[in-house]
mmCIF file of C-alpha atoms and ligand atoms in Angstrom:
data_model
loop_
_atom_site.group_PDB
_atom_site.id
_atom_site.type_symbol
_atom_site.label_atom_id
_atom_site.label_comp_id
_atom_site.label_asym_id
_atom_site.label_seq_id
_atom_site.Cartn_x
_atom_site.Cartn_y
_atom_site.Cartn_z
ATOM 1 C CA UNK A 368 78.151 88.467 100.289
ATOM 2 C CA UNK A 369 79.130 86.309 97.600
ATOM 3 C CA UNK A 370 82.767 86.795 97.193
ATOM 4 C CA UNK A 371 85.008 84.310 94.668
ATOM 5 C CA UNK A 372 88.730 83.281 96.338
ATOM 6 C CA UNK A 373 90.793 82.645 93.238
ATOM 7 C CA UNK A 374 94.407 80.438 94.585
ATOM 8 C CA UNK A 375 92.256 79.867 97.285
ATOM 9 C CA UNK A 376 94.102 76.541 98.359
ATOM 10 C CA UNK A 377 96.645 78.235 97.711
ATOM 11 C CA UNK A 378 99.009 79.591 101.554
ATOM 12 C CA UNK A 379 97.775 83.240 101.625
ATOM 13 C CA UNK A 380 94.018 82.971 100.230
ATOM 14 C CA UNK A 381 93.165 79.480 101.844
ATOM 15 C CA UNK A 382 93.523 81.820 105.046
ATOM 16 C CA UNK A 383 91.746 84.601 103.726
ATOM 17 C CA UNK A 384 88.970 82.114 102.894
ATOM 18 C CA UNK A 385 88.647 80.640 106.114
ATOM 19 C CA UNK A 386 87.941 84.324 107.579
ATOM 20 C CA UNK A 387 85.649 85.496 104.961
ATOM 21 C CA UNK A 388 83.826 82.160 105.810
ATOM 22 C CA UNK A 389 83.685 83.263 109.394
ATOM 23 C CA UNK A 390 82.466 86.498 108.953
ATOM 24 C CA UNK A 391 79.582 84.422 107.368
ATOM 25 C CA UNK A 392 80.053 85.255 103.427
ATOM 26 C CA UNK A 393 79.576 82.790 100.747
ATOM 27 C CA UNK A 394 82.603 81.360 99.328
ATOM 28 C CA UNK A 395 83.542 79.819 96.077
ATOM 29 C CA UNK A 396 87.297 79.034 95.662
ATOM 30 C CA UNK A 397 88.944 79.160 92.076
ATOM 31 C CA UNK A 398 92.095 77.239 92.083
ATOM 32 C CA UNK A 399 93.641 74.895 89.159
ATOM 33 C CA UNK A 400 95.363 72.956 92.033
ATOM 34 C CA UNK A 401 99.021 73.924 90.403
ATOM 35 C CA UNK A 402 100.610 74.841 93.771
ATOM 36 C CA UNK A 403 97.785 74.799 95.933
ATOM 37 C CA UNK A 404 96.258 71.633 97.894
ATOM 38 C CA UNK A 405 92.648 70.617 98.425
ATOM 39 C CA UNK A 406 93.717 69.860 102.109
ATOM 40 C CA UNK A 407 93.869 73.637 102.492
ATOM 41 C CA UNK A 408 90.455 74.839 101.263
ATOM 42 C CA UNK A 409 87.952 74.653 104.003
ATOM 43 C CA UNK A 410 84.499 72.332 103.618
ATOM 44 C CA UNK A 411 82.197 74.950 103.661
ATOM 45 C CA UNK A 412 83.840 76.381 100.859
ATOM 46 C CA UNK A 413 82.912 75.652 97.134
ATOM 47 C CA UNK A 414 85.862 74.419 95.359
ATOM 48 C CA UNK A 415 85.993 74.874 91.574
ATOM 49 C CA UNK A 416 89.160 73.303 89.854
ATOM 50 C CA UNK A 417 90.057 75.453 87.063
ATOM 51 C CA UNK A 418 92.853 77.712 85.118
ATOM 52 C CA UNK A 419 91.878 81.524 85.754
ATOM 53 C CA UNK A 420 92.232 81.820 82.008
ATOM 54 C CA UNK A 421 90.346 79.115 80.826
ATOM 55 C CA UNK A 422 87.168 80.641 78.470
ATOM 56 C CA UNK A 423 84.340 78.800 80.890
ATOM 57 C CA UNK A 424 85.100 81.209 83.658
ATOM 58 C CA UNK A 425 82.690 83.294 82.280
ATOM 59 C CA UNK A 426 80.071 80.477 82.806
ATOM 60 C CA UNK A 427 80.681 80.297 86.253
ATOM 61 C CA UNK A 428 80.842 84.106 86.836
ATOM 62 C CA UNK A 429 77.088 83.746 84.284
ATOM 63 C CA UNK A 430 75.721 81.062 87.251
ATOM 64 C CA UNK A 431 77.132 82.209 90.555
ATOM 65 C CA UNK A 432 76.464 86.197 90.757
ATOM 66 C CA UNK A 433 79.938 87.450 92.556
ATOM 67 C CA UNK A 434 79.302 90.360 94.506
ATOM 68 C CA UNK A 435 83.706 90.878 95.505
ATOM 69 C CA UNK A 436 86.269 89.077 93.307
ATOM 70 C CA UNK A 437 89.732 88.469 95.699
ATOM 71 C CA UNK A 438 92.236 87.743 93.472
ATOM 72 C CA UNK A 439 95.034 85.630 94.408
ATOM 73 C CA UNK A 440 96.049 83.151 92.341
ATOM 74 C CA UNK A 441 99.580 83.780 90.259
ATOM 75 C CA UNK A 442 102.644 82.592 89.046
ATOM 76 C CA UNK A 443 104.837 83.356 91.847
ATOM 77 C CA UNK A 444 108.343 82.118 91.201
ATOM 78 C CA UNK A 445 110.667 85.058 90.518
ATOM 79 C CA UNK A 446 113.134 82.205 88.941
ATOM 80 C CA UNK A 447 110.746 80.589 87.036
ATOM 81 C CA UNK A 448 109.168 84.205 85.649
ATOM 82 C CA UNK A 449 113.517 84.907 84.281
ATOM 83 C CA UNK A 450 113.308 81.624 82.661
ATOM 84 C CA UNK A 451 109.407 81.752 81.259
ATOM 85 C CA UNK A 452 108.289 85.217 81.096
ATOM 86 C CA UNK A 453 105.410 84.169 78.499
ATOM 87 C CA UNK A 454 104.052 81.798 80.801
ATOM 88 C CA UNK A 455 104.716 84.454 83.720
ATOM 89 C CA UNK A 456 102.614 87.003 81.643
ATOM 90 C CA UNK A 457 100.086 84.589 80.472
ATOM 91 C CA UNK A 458 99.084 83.819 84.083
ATOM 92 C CA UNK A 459 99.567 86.789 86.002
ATOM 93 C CA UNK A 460 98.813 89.944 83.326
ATOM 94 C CA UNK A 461 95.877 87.566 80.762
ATOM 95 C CA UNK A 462 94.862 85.686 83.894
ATOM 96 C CA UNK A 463 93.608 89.004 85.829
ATOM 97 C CA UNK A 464 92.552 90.273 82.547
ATOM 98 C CA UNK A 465 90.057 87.620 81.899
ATOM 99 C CA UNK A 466 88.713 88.084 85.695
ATOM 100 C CA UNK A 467 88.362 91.783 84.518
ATOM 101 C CA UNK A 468 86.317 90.968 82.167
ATOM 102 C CA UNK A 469 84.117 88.590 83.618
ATOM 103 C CA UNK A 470 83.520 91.270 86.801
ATOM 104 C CA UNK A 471 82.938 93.868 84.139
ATOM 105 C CA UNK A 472 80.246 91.546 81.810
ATOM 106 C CA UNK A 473 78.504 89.979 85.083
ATOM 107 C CA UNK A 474 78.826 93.205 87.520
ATOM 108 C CA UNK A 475 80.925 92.369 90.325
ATOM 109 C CA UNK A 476 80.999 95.431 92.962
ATOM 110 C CA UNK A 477 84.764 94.972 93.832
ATOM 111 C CA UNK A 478 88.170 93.682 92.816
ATOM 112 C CA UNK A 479 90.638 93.034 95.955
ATOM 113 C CA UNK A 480 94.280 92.293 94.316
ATOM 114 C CA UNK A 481 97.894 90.964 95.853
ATOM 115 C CA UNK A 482 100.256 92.496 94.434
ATOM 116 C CA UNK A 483 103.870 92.596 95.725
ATOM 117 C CA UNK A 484 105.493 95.389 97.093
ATOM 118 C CA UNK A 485 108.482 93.305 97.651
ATOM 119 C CA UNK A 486 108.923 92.711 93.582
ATOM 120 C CA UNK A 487 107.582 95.993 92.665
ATOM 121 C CA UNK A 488 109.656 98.796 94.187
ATOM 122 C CA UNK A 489 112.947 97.533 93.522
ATOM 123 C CA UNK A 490 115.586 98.441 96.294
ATOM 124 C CA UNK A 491 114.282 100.606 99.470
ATOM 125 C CA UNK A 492 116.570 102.815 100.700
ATOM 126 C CA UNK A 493 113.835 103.725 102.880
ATOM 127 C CA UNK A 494 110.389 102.309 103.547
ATOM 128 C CA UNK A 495 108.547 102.746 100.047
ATOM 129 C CA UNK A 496 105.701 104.646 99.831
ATOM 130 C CA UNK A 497 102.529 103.626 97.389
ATOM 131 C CA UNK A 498 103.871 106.725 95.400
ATOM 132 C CA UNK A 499 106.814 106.192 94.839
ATOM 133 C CA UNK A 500 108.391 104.873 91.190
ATOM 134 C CA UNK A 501 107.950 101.389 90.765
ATOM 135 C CA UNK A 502 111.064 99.888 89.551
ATOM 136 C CA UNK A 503 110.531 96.131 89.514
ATOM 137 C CA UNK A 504 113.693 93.415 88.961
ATOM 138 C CA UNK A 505 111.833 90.766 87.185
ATOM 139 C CA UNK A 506 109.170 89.857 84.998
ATOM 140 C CA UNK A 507 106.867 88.812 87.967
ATOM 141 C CA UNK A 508 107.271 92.354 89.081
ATOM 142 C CA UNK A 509 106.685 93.820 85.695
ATOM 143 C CA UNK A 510 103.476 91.124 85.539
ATOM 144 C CA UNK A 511 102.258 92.037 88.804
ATOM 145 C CA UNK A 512 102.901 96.049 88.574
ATOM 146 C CA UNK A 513 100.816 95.524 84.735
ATOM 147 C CA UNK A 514 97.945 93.602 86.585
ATOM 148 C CA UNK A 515 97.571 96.763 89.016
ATOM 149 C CA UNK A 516 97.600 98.774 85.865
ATOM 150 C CA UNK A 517 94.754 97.017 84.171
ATOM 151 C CA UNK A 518 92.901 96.846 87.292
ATOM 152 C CA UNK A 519 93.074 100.608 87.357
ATOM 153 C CA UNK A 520 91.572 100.851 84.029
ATOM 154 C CA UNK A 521 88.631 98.773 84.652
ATOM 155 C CA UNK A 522 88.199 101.023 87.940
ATOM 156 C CA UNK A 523 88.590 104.046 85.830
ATOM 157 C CA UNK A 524 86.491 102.994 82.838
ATOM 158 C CA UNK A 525 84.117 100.752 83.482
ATOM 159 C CA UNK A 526 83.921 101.520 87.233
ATOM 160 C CA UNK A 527 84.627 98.488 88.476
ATOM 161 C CA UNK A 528 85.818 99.498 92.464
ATOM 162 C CA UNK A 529 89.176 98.303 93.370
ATOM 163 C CA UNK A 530 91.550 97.477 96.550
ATOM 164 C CA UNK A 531 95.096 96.608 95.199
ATOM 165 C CA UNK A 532 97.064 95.612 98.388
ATOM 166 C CA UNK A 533 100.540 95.247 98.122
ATOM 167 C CA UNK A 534 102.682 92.958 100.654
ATOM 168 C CA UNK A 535 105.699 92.238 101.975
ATOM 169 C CA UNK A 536 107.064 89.004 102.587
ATOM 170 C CA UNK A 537 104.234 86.747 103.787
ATOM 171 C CA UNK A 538 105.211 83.986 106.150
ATOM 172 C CA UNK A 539 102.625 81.841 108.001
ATOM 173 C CA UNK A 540 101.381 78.150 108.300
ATOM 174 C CA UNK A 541 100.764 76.624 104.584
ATOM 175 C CA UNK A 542 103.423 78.459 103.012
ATOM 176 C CA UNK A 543 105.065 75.940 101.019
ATOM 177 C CA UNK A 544 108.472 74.543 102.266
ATOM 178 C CA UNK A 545 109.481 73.200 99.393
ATOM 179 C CA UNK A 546 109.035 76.082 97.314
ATOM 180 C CA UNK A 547 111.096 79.104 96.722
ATOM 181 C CA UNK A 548 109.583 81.676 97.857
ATOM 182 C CA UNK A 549 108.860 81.580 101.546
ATOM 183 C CA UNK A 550 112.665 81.738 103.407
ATOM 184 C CA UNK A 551 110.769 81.147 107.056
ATOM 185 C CA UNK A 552 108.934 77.707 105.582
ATOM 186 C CA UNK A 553 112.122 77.059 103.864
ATOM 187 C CA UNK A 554 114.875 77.765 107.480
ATOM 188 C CA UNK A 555 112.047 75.604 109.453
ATOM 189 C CA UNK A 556 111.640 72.756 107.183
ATOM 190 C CA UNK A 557 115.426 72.425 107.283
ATOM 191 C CA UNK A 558 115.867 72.945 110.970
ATOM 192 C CA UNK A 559 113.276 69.981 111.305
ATOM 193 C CA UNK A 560 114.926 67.503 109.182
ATOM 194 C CA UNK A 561 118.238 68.375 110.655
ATOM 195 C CA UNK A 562 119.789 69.588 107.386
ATOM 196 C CA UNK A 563 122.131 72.514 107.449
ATOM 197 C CA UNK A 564 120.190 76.138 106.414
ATOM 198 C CA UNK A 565 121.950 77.892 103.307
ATOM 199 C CA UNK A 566 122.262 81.731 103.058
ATOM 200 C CA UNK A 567 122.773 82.811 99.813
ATOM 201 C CA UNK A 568 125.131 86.429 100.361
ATOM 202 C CA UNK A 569 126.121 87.963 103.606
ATOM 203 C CA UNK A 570 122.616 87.264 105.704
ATOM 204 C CA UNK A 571 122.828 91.151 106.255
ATOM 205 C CA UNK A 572 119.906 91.752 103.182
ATOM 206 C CA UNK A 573 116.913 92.830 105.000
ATOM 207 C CA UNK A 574 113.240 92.304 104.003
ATOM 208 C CA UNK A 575 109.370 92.889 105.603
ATOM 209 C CA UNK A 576 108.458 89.932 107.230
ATOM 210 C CA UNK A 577 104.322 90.350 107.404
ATOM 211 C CA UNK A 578 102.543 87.698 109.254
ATOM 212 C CA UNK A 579 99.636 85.518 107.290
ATOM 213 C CA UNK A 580 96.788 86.690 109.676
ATOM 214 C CA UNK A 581 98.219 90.221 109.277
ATOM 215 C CA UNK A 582 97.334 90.028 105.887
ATOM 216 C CA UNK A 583 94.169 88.128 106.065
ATOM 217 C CA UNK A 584 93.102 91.076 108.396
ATOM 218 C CA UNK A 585 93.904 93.388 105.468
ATOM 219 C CA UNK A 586 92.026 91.524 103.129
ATOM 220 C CA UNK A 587 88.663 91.491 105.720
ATOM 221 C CA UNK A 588 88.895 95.410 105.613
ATOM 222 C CA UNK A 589 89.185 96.036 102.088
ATOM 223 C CA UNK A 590 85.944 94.162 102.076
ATOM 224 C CA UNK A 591 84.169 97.082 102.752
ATOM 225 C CA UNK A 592 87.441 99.803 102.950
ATOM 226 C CA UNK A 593 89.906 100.967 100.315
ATOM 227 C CA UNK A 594 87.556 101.761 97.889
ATOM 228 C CA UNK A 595 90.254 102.282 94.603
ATOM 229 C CA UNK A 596 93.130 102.818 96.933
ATOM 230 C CA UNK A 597 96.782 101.320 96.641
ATOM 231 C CA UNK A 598 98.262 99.818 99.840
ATOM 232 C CA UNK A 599 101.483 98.592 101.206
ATOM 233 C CA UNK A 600 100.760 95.668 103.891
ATOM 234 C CA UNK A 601 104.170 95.262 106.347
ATOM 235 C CA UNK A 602 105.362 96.069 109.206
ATOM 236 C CA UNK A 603 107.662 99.055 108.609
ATOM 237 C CA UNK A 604 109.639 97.073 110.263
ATOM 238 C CA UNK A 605 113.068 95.217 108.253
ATOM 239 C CA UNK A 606 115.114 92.288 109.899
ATOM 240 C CA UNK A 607 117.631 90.558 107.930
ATOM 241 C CA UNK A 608 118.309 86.664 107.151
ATOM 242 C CA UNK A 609 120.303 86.427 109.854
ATOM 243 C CA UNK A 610 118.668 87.951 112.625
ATOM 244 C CA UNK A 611 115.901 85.521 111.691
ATOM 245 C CA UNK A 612 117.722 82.515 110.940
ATOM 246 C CA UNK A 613 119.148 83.564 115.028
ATOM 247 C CA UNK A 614 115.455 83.401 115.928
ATOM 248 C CA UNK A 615 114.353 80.477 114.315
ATOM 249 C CA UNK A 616 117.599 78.441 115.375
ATOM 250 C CA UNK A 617 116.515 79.398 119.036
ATOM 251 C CA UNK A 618 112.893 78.744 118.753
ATOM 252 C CA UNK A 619 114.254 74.815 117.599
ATOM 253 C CA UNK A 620 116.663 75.118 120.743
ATOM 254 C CA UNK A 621 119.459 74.442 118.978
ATOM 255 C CA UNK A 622 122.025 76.330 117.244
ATOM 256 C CA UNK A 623 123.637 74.984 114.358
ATOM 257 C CA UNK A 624 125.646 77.420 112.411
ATOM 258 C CA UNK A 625 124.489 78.150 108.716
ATOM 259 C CA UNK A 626 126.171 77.676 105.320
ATOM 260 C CA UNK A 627 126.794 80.702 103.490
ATOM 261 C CA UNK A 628 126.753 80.440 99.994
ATOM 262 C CA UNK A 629 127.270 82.844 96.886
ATOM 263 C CA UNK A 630 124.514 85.812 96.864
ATOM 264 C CA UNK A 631 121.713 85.051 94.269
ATOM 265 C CA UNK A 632 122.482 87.400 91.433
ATOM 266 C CA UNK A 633 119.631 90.272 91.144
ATOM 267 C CA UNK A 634 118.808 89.878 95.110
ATOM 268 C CA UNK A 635 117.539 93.304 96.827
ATOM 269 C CA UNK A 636 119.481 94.128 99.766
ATOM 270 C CA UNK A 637 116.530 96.300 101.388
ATOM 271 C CA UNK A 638 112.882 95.763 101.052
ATOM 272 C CA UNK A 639 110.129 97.485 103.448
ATOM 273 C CA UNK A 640 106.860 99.098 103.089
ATOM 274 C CA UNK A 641 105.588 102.236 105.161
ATOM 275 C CA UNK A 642 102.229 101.435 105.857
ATOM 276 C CA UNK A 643 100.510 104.501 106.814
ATOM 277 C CA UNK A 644 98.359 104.859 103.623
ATOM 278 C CA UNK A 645 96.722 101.190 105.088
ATOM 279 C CA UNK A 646 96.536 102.795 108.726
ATOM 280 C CA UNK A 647 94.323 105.684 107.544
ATOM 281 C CA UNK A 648 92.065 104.285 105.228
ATOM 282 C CA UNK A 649 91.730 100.124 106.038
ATOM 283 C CA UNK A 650 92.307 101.128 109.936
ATOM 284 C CA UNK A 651 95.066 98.359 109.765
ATOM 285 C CA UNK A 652 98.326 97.484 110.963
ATOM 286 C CA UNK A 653 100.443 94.960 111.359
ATOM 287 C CA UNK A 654 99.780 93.405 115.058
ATOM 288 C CA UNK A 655 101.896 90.066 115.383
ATOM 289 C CA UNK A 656 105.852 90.887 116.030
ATOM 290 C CA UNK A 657 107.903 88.984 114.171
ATOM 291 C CA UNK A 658 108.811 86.703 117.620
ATOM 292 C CA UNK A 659 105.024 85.563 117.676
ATOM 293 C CA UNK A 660 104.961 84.954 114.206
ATOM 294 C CA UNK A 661 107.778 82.891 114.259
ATOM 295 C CA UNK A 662 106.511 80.785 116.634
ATOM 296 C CA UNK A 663 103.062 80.350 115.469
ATOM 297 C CA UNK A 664 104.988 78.721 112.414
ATOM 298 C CA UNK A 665 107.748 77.255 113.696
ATOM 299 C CA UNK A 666 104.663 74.946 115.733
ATOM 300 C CA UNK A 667 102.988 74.678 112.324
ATOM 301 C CA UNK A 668 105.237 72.804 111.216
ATOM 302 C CA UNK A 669 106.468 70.726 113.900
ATOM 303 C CA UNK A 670 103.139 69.341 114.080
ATOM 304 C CA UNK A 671 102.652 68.700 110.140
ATOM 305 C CA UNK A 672 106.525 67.094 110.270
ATOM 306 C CA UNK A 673 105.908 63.261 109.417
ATOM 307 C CA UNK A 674 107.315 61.122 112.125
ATOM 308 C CA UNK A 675 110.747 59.554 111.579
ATOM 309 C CA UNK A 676 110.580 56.215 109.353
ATOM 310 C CA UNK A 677 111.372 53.266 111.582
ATOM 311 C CA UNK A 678 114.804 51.377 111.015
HETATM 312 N N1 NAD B 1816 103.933 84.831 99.651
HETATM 313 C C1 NAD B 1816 104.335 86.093 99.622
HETATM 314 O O1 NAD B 1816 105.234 86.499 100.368
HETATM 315 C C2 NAD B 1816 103.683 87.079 98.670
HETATM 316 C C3 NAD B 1816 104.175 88.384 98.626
HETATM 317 C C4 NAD B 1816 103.588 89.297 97.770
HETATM 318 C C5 NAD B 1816 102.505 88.925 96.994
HETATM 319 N N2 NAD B 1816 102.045 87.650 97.027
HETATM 320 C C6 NAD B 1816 100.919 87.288 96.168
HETATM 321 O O2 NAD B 1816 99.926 86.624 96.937
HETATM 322 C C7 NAD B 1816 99.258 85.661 96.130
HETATM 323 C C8 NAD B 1816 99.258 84.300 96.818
HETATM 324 O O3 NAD B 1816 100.604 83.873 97.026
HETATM 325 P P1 NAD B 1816 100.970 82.581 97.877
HETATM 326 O O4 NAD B 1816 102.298 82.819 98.491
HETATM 327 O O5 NAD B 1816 99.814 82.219 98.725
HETATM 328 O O6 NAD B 1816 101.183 81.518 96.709
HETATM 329 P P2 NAD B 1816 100.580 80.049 96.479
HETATM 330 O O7 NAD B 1816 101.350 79.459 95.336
HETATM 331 O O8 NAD B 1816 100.507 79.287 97.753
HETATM 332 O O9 NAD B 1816 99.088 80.369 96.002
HETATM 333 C C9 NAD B 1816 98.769 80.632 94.660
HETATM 334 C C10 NAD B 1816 97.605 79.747 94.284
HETATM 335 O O10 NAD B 1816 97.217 80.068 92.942
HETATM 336 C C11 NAD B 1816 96.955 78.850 92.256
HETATM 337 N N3 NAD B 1816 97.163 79.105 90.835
HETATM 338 C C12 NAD B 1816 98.344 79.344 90.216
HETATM 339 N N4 NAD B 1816 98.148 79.528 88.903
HETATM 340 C C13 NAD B 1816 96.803 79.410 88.683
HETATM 341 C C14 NAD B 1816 95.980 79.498 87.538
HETATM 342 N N5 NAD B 1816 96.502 79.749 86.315
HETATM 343 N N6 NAD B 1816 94.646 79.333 87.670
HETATM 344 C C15 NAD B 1816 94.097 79.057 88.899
HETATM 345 N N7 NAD B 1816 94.843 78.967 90.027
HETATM 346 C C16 NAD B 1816 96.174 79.134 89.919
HETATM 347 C C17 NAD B 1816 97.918 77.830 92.837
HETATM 348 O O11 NAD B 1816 97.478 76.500 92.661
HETATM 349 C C18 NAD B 1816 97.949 78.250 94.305
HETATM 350 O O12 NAD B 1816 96.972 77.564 95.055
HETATM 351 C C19 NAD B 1816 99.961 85.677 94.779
HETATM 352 O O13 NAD B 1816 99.223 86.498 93.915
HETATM 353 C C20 NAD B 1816 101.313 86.308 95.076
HETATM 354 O O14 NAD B 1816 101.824 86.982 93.948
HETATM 355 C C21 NAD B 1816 102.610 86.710 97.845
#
């Protein structure tokens, strides 16, 4: 199939690229190289450097014949979304519209979206359901939850199929370390360089940590599974900062003791997704614990980690 990646050098799509490339699909990659790095988008791929709202994308969609749409690219900082909700919008809610359009004009057979269950159901006081009122804590949440919602228009209008998947909190190699959003990348990069790891509040919030090739499996099923479903992709399972800064800080073999700073106003103290809607109809679960995952990354990065300037 011909399938467009869009933030496909991006952490979560570059993966899902490489495995839609092994399955033997076509590839093209839409990415405006914001965030993501050409590094991460593999050779057989097509890259095409370009803003998901820029008018041309209808010229590409015009030359290249996109059977499946995946789309991943977004403006993903919470922070920045509070301090730019325009721009937040413009990307996430008139970015997805303008792919919309361009399946609906050019007749792409499916629309596979990551959303964020993590933004969108607010606090869990037990694992959220895809049914459940969304009640997000931030514009990105509002943008995100309003993509889903045009995305279930097209489905219902023009009949444009759909797979809206919504995750937990992605960790993996690629995820950006000096970014905001992934707290693994971020506790390993400081491990490495020696510098003390800040907790913002107790440590005791708890969140879904989902593996990368977890979610990369999701995205192979809805290839062909899902049709116009809604699914949460975790593990069911929560752990909080601290229990994973513990693992991390023995993975590295040694234990220096965190600094614990004031809790970042807004912060959810409980986020995790039941997953059985994903169980029943993608036949997927989460398979990596959390202690492979870890590692997997944690050896990421030691091998990326520049070697020490000499004195
Ligand atoms: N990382 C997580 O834990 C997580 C959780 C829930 C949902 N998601 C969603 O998964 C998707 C990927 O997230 P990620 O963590 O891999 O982030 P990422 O920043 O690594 O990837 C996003 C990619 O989109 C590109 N991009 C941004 N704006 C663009 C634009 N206007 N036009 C074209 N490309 C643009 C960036 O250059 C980047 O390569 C996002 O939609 C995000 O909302 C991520």
């Amino acid at each position: 199939m011909k399938i467009l990646v869009t933030g496909g050098a991006g952490f979560i799509a570059s993966h899902v690229v490489d495995a839609y490339l092994d399955a033997g699909h076509e590839v093209t990659v839409l990415d405006d190289l914001s965030k993501g790095k050409k590094k991460n988008v593999a050779p057989k791929a097509r890259l095409v450097t370009m803003d998901i709202r820029d008018p041309n994308l209808s010229t590409l969609f015009a030359q290249s014949g996109f059977d499946i749409v995946n789309h991943h690219a977004a403006q993903i900082d919470v922070r920045r979304s509070m301090q730019d909700p325009f721009f937040d919008a413009s990307v996430n809610i008139l970015g997805t519209l303008r792919l919309l359009e361009c399946c609906r004009t050019y007749g792409a057979r499916k629309f596979i979206f990551a959303s964020s269950g993590g933004a969108i159901y607010g606090e869990c006081e037990k694992p959220a359901q895809e049914s459940d009122e969304l009640r997000p804590e931030s514009p990105y949440g509002y943008s995100k939850a309003g993509a889903e919602i045009y995305i279930q228009f097209y489905g219902k209008y023009y009949h444009l199929p759909y797979t809206l998947l919504r995750y937990a909190n992605v960790y993996g190699p690629r995820q950006d370390a000096l970014g905001e959003a992934g707290v693994i990348s971020i506790f390993i990069g400081k491990l490495l360089a020696n510098e003390p790891v800040t907790i913002f509040g107790t440590g005791r919030q708890e969140r879904d940590y989902v593996s990368v090739w977890d979610v990369v499996a999701a995205n192979v099923a809805a290839l062909t599974k899902g049709e116009n479903g809604i699914f949460n992709i975790g593990t069911q399972l929560p752990a909080s900062v601290n229990a994973l800064y513990d693992k991390l800080a023995k993975i590295h073999g040694r234990n220096v003791k965190p600094v614990y700073a004031p809790a970042r106003p807004g912060e959810l103290e409980r986020s995790v997704l039941n997953t059985a809607a994903a169980q029943q109809a993608l036949g997927w679960r989460s398979v990596r614990s959390l202690d492979q995952g870890l590692e997997e990354t944690y050896r990421f990065f030691l091998e990326q980690k520049p070697a020490p300037a000499k004195a």
